[in-house]
Short mmCIF file of C-alpha atoms in Angstrom, two decimals:
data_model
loop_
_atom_site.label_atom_id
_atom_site.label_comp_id
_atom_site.label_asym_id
_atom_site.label_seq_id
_atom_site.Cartn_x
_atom_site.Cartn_y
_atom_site.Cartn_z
CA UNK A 1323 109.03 103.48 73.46
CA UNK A 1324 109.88 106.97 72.35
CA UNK A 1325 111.66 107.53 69.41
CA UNK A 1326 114.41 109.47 69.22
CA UNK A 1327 112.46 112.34 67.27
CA UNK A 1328 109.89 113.04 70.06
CA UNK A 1329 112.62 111.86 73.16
CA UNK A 1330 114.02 115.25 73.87
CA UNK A 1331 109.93 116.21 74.52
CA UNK A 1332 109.64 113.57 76.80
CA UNK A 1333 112.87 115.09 78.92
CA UNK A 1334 114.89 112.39 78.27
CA UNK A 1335 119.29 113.16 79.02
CA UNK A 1336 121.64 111.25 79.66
CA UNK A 1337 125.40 110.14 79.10
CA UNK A 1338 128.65 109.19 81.27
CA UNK A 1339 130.22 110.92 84.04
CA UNK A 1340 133.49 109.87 84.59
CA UNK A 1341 133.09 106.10 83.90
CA UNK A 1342 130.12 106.08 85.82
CA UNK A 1343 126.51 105.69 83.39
CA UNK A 1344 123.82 107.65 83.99
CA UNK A 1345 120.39 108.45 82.48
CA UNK A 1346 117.65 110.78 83.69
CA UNK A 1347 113.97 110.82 82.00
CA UNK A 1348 110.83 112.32 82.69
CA UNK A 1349 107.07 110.74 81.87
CA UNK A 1350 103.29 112.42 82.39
CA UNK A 1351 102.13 111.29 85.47
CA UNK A 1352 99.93 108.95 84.05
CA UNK A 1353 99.34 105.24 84.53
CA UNK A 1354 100.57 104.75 81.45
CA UNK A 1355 103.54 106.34 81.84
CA UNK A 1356 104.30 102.97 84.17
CA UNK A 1357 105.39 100.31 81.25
CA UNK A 1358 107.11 103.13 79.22
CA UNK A 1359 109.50 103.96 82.33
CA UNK A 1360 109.62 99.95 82.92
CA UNK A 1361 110.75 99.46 79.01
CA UNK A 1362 113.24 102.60 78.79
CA UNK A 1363 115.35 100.95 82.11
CA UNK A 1364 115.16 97.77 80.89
CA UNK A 1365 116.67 99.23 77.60
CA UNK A 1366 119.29 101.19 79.41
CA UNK A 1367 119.97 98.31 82.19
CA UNK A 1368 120.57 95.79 78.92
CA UNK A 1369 122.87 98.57 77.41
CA UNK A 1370 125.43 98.63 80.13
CA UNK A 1371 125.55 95.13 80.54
CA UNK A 1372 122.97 94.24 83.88
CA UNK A 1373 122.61 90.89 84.44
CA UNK A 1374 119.06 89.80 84.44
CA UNK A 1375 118.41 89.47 87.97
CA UNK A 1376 119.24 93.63 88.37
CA UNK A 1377 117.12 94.57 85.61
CA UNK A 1378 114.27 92.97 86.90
CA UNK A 1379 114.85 94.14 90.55
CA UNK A 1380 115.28 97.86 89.22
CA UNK A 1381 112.24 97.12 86.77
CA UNK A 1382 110.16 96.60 89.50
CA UNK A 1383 111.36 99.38 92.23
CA UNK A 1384 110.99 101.98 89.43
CA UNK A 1385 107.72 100.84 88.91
CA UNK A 1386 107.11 100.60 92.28
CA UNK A 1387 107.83 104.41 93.34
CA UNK A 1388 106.79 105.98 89.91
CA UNK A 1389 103.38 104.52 90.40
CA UNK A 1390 103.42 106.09 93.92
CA UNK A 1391 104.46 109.81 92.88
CA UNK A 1392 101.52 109.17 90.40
CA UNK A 1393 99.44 107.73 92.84
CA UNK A 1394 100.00 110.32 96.12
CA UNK A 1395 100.91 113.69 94.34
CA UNK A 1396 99.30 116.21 92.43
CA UNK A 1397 102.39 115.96 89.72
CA UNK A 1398 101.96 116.56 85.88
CA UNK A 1399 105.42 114.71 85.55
CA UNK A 1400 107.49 112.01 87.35
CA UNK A 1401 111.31 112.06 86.64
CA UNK A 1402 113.15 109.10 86.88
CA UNK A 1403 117.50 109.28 87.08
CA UNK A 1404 119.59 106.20 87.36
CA UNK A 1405 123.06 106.17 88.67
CA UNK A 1406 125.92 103.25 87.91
CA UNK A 1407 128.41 103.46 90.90
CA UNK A 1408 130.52 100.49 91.26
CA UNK A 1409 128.52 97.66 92.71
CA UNK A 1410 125.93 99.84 92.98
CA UNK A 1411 122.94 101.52 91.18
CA UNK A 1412 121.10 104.54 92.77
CA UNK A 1413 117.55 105.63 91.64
CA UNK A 1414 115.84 108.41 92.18
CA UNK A 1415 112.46 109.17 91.56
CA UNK A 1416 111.01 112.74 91.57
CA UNK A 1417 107.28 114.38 91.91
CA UNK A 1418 106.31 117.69 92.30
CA UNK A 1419 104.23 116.89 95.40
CA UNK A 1420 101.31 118.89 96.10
CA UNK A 1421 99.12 119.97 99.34
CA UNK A 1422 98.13 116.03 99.76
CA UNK A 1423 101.76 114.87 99.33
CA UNK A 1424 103.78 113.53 102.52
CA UNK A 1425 106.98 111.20 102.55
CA UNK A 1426 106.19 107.35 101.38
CA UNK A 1427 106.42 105.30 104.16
CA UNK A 1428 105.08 101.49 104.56
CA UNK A 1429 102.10 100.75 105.84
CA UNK A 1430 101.74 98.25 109.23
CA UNK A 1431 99.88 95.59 107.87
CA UNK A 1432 100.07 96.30 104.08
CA UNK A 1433 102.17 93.45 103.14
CA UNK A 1434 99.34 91.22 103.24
CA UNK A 1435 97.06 93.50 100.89
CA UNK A 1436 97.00 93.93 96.91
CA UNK A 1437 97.42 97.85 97.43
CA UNK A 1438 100.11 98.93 99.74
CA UNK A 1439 102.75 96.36 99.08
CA UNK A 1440 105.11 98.48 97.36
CA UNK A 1441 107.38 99.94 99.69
CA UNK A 1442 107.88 96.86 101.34
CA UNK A 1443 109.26 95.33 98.37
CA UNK A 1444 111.31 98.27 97.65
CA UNK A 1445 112.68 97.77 101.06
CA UNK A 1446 113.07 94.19 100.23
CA UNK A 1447 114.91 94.58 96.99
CA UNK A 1448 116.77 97.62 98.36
CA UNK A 1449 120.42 98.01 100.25
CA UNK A 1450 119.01 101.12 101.30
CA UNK A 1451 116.04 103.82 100.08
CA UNK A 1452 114.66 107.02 101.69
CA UNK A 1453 113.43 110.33 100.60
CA UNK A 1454 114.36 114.11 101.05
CA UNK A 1455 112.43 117.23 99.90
CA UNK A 1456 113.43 118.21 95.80
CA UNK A 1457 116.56 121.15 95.91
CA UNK A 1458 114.87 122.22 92.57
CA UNK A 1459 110.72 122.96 93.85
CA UNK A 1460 108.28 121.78 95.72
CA UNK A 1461 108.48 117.64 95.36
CA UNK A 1462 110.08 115.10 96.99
CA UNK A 1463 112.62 112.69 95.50
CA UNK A 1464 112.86 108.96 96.55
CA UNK A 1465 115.95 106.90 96.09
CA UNK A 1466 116.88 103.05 96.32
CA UNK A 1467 120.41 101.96 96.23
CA UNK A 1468 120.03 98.42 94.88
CA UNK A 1469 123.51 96.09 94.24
CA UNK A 1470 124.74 95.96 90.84
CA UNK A 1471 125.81 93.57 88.71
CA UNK A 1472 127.15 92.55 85.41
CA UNK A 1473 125.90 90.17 82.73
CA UNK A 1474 129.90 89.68 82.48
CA UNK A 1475 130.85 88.71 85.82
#
């Protein structure tokens, strides 16, 4: 993980907007770049009090769509933002795209194959996901809603 001398060159922000956590990063778009986003949300999930079952659901559909911008785009960096709301957490995932670079969509037949599971099981985990084209260049960003809940309750 990052330490907090070398964070702010990794993009990391984050904070608390009215009561409601957030936490944005950005990571290389590199394979490796996978377990550090998987570590830094299971760090963040622990530190507002997830119960296990969200982390690991929000564990794996981060991994699931970061590996995908890294995968299907011609990005130098993935951003990651995650978004407490209630009973709710929203994540969004961001490339840059590229000329290759089209919205994810699941494959007929994929669920059966190693490769090409991915947006099945964000479906699967999901209340809701989609994309829609980056306001800030020439990416996309992909969101999951996924239900939240405490280690408290």
């Amino acid at each position: 993980m990052a330490s907090s001398d070398n964070a702010s060159s990794l993009g990391r922000c984050g904070g608390s907007v009215a009561e409601h956590p957030q936490d944005a990063f950005h990571l290389p778009a590199r394979r490796t770049s996978v377990p550090e986003a998987r570590r830094r949300v299971t760090a963040l999930l622990r530190a507002w009090g997830a119960c296990q079952q969200v982390r690991d659901d929000v564990e794996l559909v981060v991994s699931e769509l970061i590996t995908n911008a890294i995968r299907h785009t011609d990005s130098e960096k993935v951003g990651c933002e995650l978004r407490l709301a209630g009973a709710h957490i929203r994540i969004e995932i961001t490339d840059q795209g590229g000329p290759q670079a089209s919205a994810p969509h699941a494959q007929p037949g994929s669920v059966d194959k190693e490769c090409g599971r991915g947006l099945f099981l964000v479906g699967a985990l999901s209340e809701h996901w989609g994309t829609r084209l980056d306001a800030t260049g020439p990416g996309r960003v992909v969101w999951a809603d996924l239900p939240y809940t405490s280690a408290a309750d």
